[in-house]
Amino acid sequence: MTESVLRVEGLKTELEGSGATVRAIDGVELDLRRGETFAIVGESGCGKSMTALSILRLLPETGRIVAGSVAMEGTELLSLPEAAMRGVRGRRIAMIFQEPATSLNPVLTVGTQVAEVLMRHAGLRGEAARRRALDLLDAVGVPDPARRLGEFPFQLSGGLKQRVMIAMALAGEPDLLIADEPTTALDVTIQAQVLDLLRALQRERGMSILLITHDLGIVARMAHRVAVMYAGQIVEMAERGRFFSAPQHPYTLKLFAALPGAGKRGGQLAVIPGQVPPLTGEFAACRFAERCEFAFDRCRSATPAWAALGEGHEVRCFLRETRRAEPLGSGRAPSAGPAGAPLASGESGAARAKPLLAVRDMKVHFPIRRGLLRRTVGHVRAVDGVRLDLAAGRTLALVGESGCGKTTVGKAILQLVRPSAGAVSFEGVELTALRGEALRKRRNEFQIIFQDPYASLNPRMRVADALGEGMMALGTETDHVAVERRIDELLAQVGLPREAKYRYPHEFSGGQRQRIAIARALAVRPKLIVCDEPTSALDVSVQAQILNLLKSLQRELGLAYLFITHNIAVVEYLAHDVAVMYLGRIVEAGGAEEVLRSPKHPYTQALLAAVPRIEAAGEEEFARLEGELPSPVNPPAGCHFHPRCPSATAKCREAYPEAVRLSPTHAVNCILYREQTNGG
Amino acid sequence: MAPLVLTAILMIVPLAAGTLFIALSRAMPVVLWTDALIFLLLAAMAAYFWYVRRHEHLAAPWRRVAASSVGMSALVVLLAFIAVGLIDSLHFRPRLAQPGAGGEDVHAVQVLSLLDELARGLRSRAERTYSAPLATRAYSKEMLELADGTQVRDFPRLAHGGAHLKDESGRSRDILARCLAALALALACWGVLAAVLAAALARRSRARFGDTWRALLGARTRVPWRAMLITAGVLLAVAFPAAALSARYHVLGTDKVGQDVLYLALKSIRTGLVIGTLTTLVMLPLSVLLGIMAGYFRGWIDDLIQYAYTTLNSIPAVLLIAAAVLMVQVQIDTHPELFPTAAQRADLRLLFLCIILGLTSWTGLARLLRGEALKLRELEYIQAAHAFGVSHARIITRHILPNVMHLVLIALVMDFSGLVLAEAVLSYVGVGVDPSTISFGTMINAARMEMAREPMVWWALLAAFTFMFVMVLAANLFADAVRDAFDPRLRMGN
């Protein structure tokens, strides 16, 4: 285990920005051993990906490596001529990227693309290359590989594409695989499959993996050693066990404390004040000092060197030099596990009796039109009979994998997409029956917050105009003075300075933009806000700020949230009730406690098991969900889940199971359960 | 934004001077249709830039344009052409020398432009027929009667070209002397220009004149003033000698009826500019409105608009234009009473050519905008606007239009050169401008016969080609700079 495969020393990379040089990487040192998984964690912009690209010398045009050495088993990569470097890439070091959809050439078949790598690195051609490609696809668990070889990327799902990418990376039998956020674009169940695959391949081939991720859960599941990057530097490096049990750097501690989860339900999430310092200048102090609650004089006058704490645990912090490995009081233990504080209880009957929003048997079918006359030949059943209840002041989390129809449910409730059937009653008013002006009059009562803070604000509109738009359109404020006053009030509410109103969106960071989007939704005093993955595009520390904000707004204003997400940790932290969606239908619904602590539906169980958790570090085996989400054009007969269900019987294929009430609030659509029993 | 101020000054000074001249000479101002539209366009551009100056996010890309040395040098050349075109757009009917019966002013039937007035010498010093550039004698031999009555066959002296020379062998020296004097004058003018510029810059940034001067020469200013000055210097070095020589010679020769080719080329500039700009004025509302509507509303509106432009695109454009031009021509010919002067008739035909070109060329931009609107309508801020119940008209004007303006702008600047070339092609085919309108197309059309002559007459074609080439090249280079500054996809790495 101690033989070094890759040794990086004093690596410095600069990016030529407009006007200023950005020191994207500023002295990174790491030492990768044979057969180990080394994880680099950090928030966006800290230089994780730049490190990977620098190792492979694949920097963008504006980037250049100014100092340091990258040695691969004694060969200095930085001084190799470009032609020799091409032999290293793919052959000795392979890389897989975040977005499988754009990493494969859409006009070449899978077979051609795998064969290309084989030809370059193994000199195989024709039948030999085909056989080897077959073996590779088989090795990465692509079902029916012979057929897949002749298919084009668009015919494969995201998970399969990522498997093909891994197969291509393996084609050169590399010693080192760099995986840059390999599962970020995938769903949790698919993510679990891909991570398992990577781990199995590593065991078989003794390959080293440099894993780049922002998800501490993935680190806990995959890594042998972990490095935390901040502002272009590694600030802490340790074995996995020590990293999770005794993290030392204040930044690492903050990262742990900012993670949402069941254990932090009652309170606020920790936030890191301030922002990452600009990387344009030379640092004369610790780069985290400005945001560190433990910072003292020395932190602001000198840069900390590595302090070794034993067992390979190293940290760049003056605190550690003075007080060796002594636990820092707050946030030492990573979040408490599922055994922690109780989740929200499912009752509170009074609120339940009078729901703010009641959705009954809602369907959204999109017609598929073909041919000259655009005849309807079928339907995409995006939402196929959904029932939801949401009371004022509560949060209902709608959970499910991408493509299950969660977002469509949100838009259909807001009547942005008109439901094809069913009822949406808001305070007793049937929204689906409202048209034109009547609907417009009620639009101020329900609003939406979107996922991507960059796409949700018009770049050509000032903040004040964006906030004022809804008030003007709906006439919620009487005059211009009132609008101006309301804008100031809103900005204060979401924690932005008043001057923000005359600025344009591009002047704000992602988290600030999401605050503006929240303020915009709040502007018309809604009672219900549909939050469509509002934090999934944000870093952990920023996510914590937004979740805190949403929580305090709910407390102050009595808002109801329909929280659409795939992030179970956020659900545990925020939700009162949970509904789990699969292929257009709710398969299980109930109080957060009931659904998350004792999931009944096999899908819910598999979904929760697939989430990588810090607490589960080292635990190995649990039920894996095979296969992928079927197409909503042609859902499986009977229970939609039966093709992937480990407990499926012949009966499951016959009819879609009715909802079974397990408690006044908990319902599940599965034949394994009967009314008022505790299930089998 | 300093280059904008400079541009404004360059536009306003000749216009003001021209208006003053017309008023002082008691001429009758004539505003042709295309003149009115050009001034409208100028006003719109001025309003746009005034608006841009006050909005940082709109001004930022223009600042990037202003920092491009190629783009700004091209702009200097383009501005020179535009200035000529504007001077040529102030029309009037000169006052006749003898007053009418009642003592009131009588005006000529002929409509002249300020350019005609400034280049009166060029216009009036016509020869009988072809003469080569800077020649003193005609291009073909004629029977000449000498003083003693004998007849010889020889190249006759020109009436004006080099007529001041007693001895024709002194021609080269004369030309050289005039060129040198003009160049010296050009250099002096250029020096004054540079000094004034440096002084203005120093005043604005409150720096010392010396520092500003050194920054200017060292190209350390953000706006590439040095490159612009060099371009202006080259322009002056060409224009001054040409002007000096044109007083005594035909710098670019004469055409079949003895008109000075330099004059024809200068007059052609306005025609090209009118076609290039007014056509877009016609095209713009159509393509922006229809393109955005198709993409935003989709459904049957999209089908209808797509059907319209697919149909339009499948008819050969030249046929469509030819048919429309011929129809207009018939209408004009059957209603001579509508047009008091020939110039007004020719102008209306030019305007219709613009309209017809505009009607046939809106499809490209419309298709581009449809695609963009299709993409934008799915964006979350538009969905948020829907959630607020904002009306469609407001969403289109407040959310979609501002976000496609960069595409419109890029298309406008890039289309300009294409349209100038299109005019030349159409006039060559004979369905372009009125035969009495001087344009690059008509010049090239005439050159068809001249090229077949023996000995060949090459200068008219060369002059048309050079002028058009320089103008289109400048427009293209400027368009490239604009596109680079506005297209977010091309701005990688900053």
Coordinates of N, CA and C in Angstrom, one line a residue, chain A residues 16-18 62 411 414 416 440 443 446-448 450-453 455-461 465-466 469-470 472-474 504 506 520-521 524, chain B residues 54-58 61 303 378-391 394-395 398-400 402-406 486 492-494:
Chain A
E16 N -5.0 33.1 -16.5 CA -4.9 34.5 -17.0 C -6.3 35.0 -17.1
G17 N -6.7 35.9 -16.1 CA -8.1 36.4 -16.2 C -8.1 37.7 -16.9
S18 N -9.2 38.4 -16.9 CA -9.2 39.7 -17.6 C -8.6 40.7 -16.6
T62 N -6.0 29.6 -21.1 CA -5.5 30.8 -20.3 C -4.7 30.3 -19.1
K411 N -45.0 22.6 -11.0 CA -45.5 23.6 -12.0 C -47.0 23.4 -12.2
L414 N -48.9 25.3 -9.6 CA -48.9 26.7 -9.8 C -49.6 27.1 -11.1
L416 N -48.6 26.6 -14.0 CA -47.7 27.0 -15.1 C -47.8 26.0 -16.2
R440 N -55.1 35.0 -12.5 CA -54.1 36.0 -12.2 C -54.3 36.7 -10.9
R443 N -52.7 34.6 -8.2 CA -51.3 34.2 -8.4 C -50.4 34.7 -7.3
F446 N -49.4 31.9 -4.4 CA -48.4 30.8 -4.5 C -47.3 31.2 -5.5
Q447 N -46.1 31.0 -5.0 CA -44.9 31.4 -5.8 C -43.9 30.2 -5.9
I448 N -42.9 30.5 -6.7 CA -41.9 29.4 -6.9 C -40.5 29.9 -6.8
F450 N -36.6 28.7 -7.9 CA -36.0 27.7 -8.8 C -34.6 27.2 -8.4
Q451 N -34.2 26.2 -9.1 CA -32.9 25.5 -8.8 C -31.7 26.4 -9.1
D452 N -31.7 26.9 -10.3 CA -30.4 27.5 -10.8 C -30.5 29.0 -10.6
P453 N -29.7 29.5 -9.6 CA -29.8 31.0 -9.3 C -29.3 31.8 -10.5
A455 N -30.0 31.1 -13.8 CA -31.0 31.2 -14.8 C -32.3 31.8 -14.3
S456 N -32.4 32.0 -13.0 CA -33.7 32.4 -12.5 C -33.9 33.9 -12.4
L457 N -32.8 34.6 -12.7 CA -32.9 36.1 -12.7 C -32.5 36.6 -14.1
N458 N -33.3 37.5 -14.6 CA -33.0 38.1 -15.9 C -31.8 39.0 -15.8
P459 N -30.7 38.6 -16.5 CA -29.4 39.3 -16.4 C -29.6 40.8 -16.8
R460 N -30.6 41.2 -17.5 CA -30.7 42.6 -17.9 C -31.6 43.4 -17.0
M461 N -32.0 42.9 -15.9 CA -32.9 43.6 -15.0 C -32.3 43.9 -13.7
D465 N -36.0 46.1 -10.1 CA -37.0 45.8 -11.2 C -37.5 44.4 -11.1
A466 N -36.6 43.4 -10.8 CA -37.0 42.0 -10.7 C -38.0 41.9 -9.5
E469 N -41.4 43.5 -10.2 CA -42.2 43.0 -11.4 C -43.5 42.4 -10.9
G470 N -43.4 41.5 -9.9 CA -44.6 40.8 -9.5 C -45.6 41.7 -8.9
M472 N -46.0 44.8 -9.4 CA -46.6 45.7 -10.5 C -47.7 44.9 -11.2
A473 N -47.3 43.6 -11.6 CA -48.2 42.8 -12.5 C -49.4 42.5 -11.7
L474 N -49.3 42.2 -10.4 CA -50.4 41.7 -9.6 C -51.1 42.8 -8.9
Y504 N -27.1 44.8 -10.8 CA -27.6 43.8 -11.7 C -27.2 42.4 -11.1
H506 N -25.5 39.9 -12.1 CA -24.2 39.4 -12.3 C -23.2 39.8 -11.3
R520 N -37.9 37.8 -4.4 CA -38.8 38.0 -5.5 C -40.1 37.2 -5.3
A521 N -40.0 36.0 -4.8 CA -41.2 35.2 -4.6 C -42.0 35.7 -3.4
V524 N -44.9 39.2 -3.3 CA -46.3 39.4 -3.4 C -47.0 38.7 -2.2
Chain B
R54 N -25.9 55.2 -20.1 CA -26.4 55.3 -18.7 C -26.7 53.9 -18.1
H55 N -26.4 52.9 -18.9 CA -26.6 51.5 -18.4 C -25.3 50.7 -18.5
E56 N -24.8 50.4 -17.3 CA -23.5 49.8 -17.3 C -23.4 48.5 -18.1
H57 N -24.5 47.6 -17.9 CA -24.4 46.3 -18.5 C -24.5 46.4 -20.0
L58 N -25.1 47.5 -20.5 CA -25.2 47.6 -22.0 C -23.9 48.3 -22.5
P61 N -20.1 45.8 -23.2 CA -19.6 45.2 -24.5 C -19.2 46.3 -25.5
D303 N -46.1 27.8 -36.4 CA -46.3 27.1 -37.7 C -46.5 28.1 -38.8
E378 N -38.0 28.8 -21.9 CA -38.0 27.8 -20.9 C -37.2 28.2 -19.7
L379 N -36.5 29.4 -19.7 CA -35.7 29.8 -18.6 C -36.5 30.1 -17.4
E380 N -35.9 30.0 -16.3 CA -36.6 30.1 -15.0 C -37.1 31.5 -14.8
Y381 N -36.4 32.5 -15.2 CA -36.9 33.8 -14.9 C -38.2 34.1 -15.7
I382 N -38.3 33.5 -16.8 CA -39.6 33.7 -17.6 C -40.7 32.9 -16.9
Q383 N -40.4 31.7 -16.4 CA -41.4 30.9 -15.7 C -41.8 31.7 -14.4
A384 N -40.8 32.4 -13.8 CA -41.2 33.1 -12.6 C -42.1 34.3 -13.0
A385 N -41.9 34.9 -14.1 CA -42.7 36.0 -14.6 C -44.1 35.4 -14.9
H386 N -44.2 34.2 -15.4 CA -45.5 33.6 -15.6 C -46.2 33.4 -14.3
A387 N -45.4 33.0 -13.3 CA -46.0 32.7 -12.0 C -46.6 34.0 -11.4
F388 N -46.0 35.2 -11.8 CA -46.5 36.4 -11.3 C -47.7 36.9 -12.2
G389 N -48.1 36.2 -13.2 CA -49.1 36.6 -14.1 C -48.8 37.8 -15.0
V390 N -47.5 37.9 -15.3 CA -47.1 39.0 -16.2 C -47.6 38.7 -17.6
S391 N -48.0 39.8 -18.3 CA -48.6 39.6 -19.6 C -47.6 39.2 -20.6
R394 N -45.5 42.1 -22.1 CA -44.5 42.5 -21.1 C -43.3 41.6 -21.0
I395 N -43.7 40.3 -21.0 CA -42.6 39.3 -21.0 C -41.7 39.4 -22.2
R398 N -39.8 43.0 -21.9 CA -38.9 43.2 -20.7 C -37.9 42.0 -20.5
H399 N -38.3 40.8 -20.9 CA -37.5 39.7 -20.6 C -36.8 39.1 -21.9
I400 N -37.5 39.0 -23.0 CA -36.9 38.3 -24.1 C -36.1 39.3 -25.0
P402 N -34.6 42.2 -24.5 CA -33.3 42.7 -24.1 C -32.3 41.6 -24.1
N403 N -32.7 40.3 -24.0 CA -31.8 39.2 -24.0 C -31.4 38.7 -25.4
V404 N -32.1 39.2 -26.4 CA -31.7 38.8 -27.8 C -31.1 40.0 -28.5
M405 N -31.0 41.2 -27.9 CA -30.5 42.4 -28.6 C -29.1 42.2 -29.1
H406 N -28.3 41.4 -28.3 CA -26.9 41.3 -28.8 C -26.9 40.5 -30.2
F486 N -19.8 41.1 -28.2 CA -21.2 40.8 -27.8 C -21.5 39.3 -27.6
M492 N -14.4 33.3 -24.1 CA -13.9 32.3 -23.2 C -12.7 32.8 -22.4
G493 N -12.6 32.4 -21.2 CA -11.4 32.6 -20.5 C -11.2 34.0 -19.8
N494 N -12.2 34.9 -20.0 CA -12.1 36.1 -19.2 C -13.2 36.2 -18.2

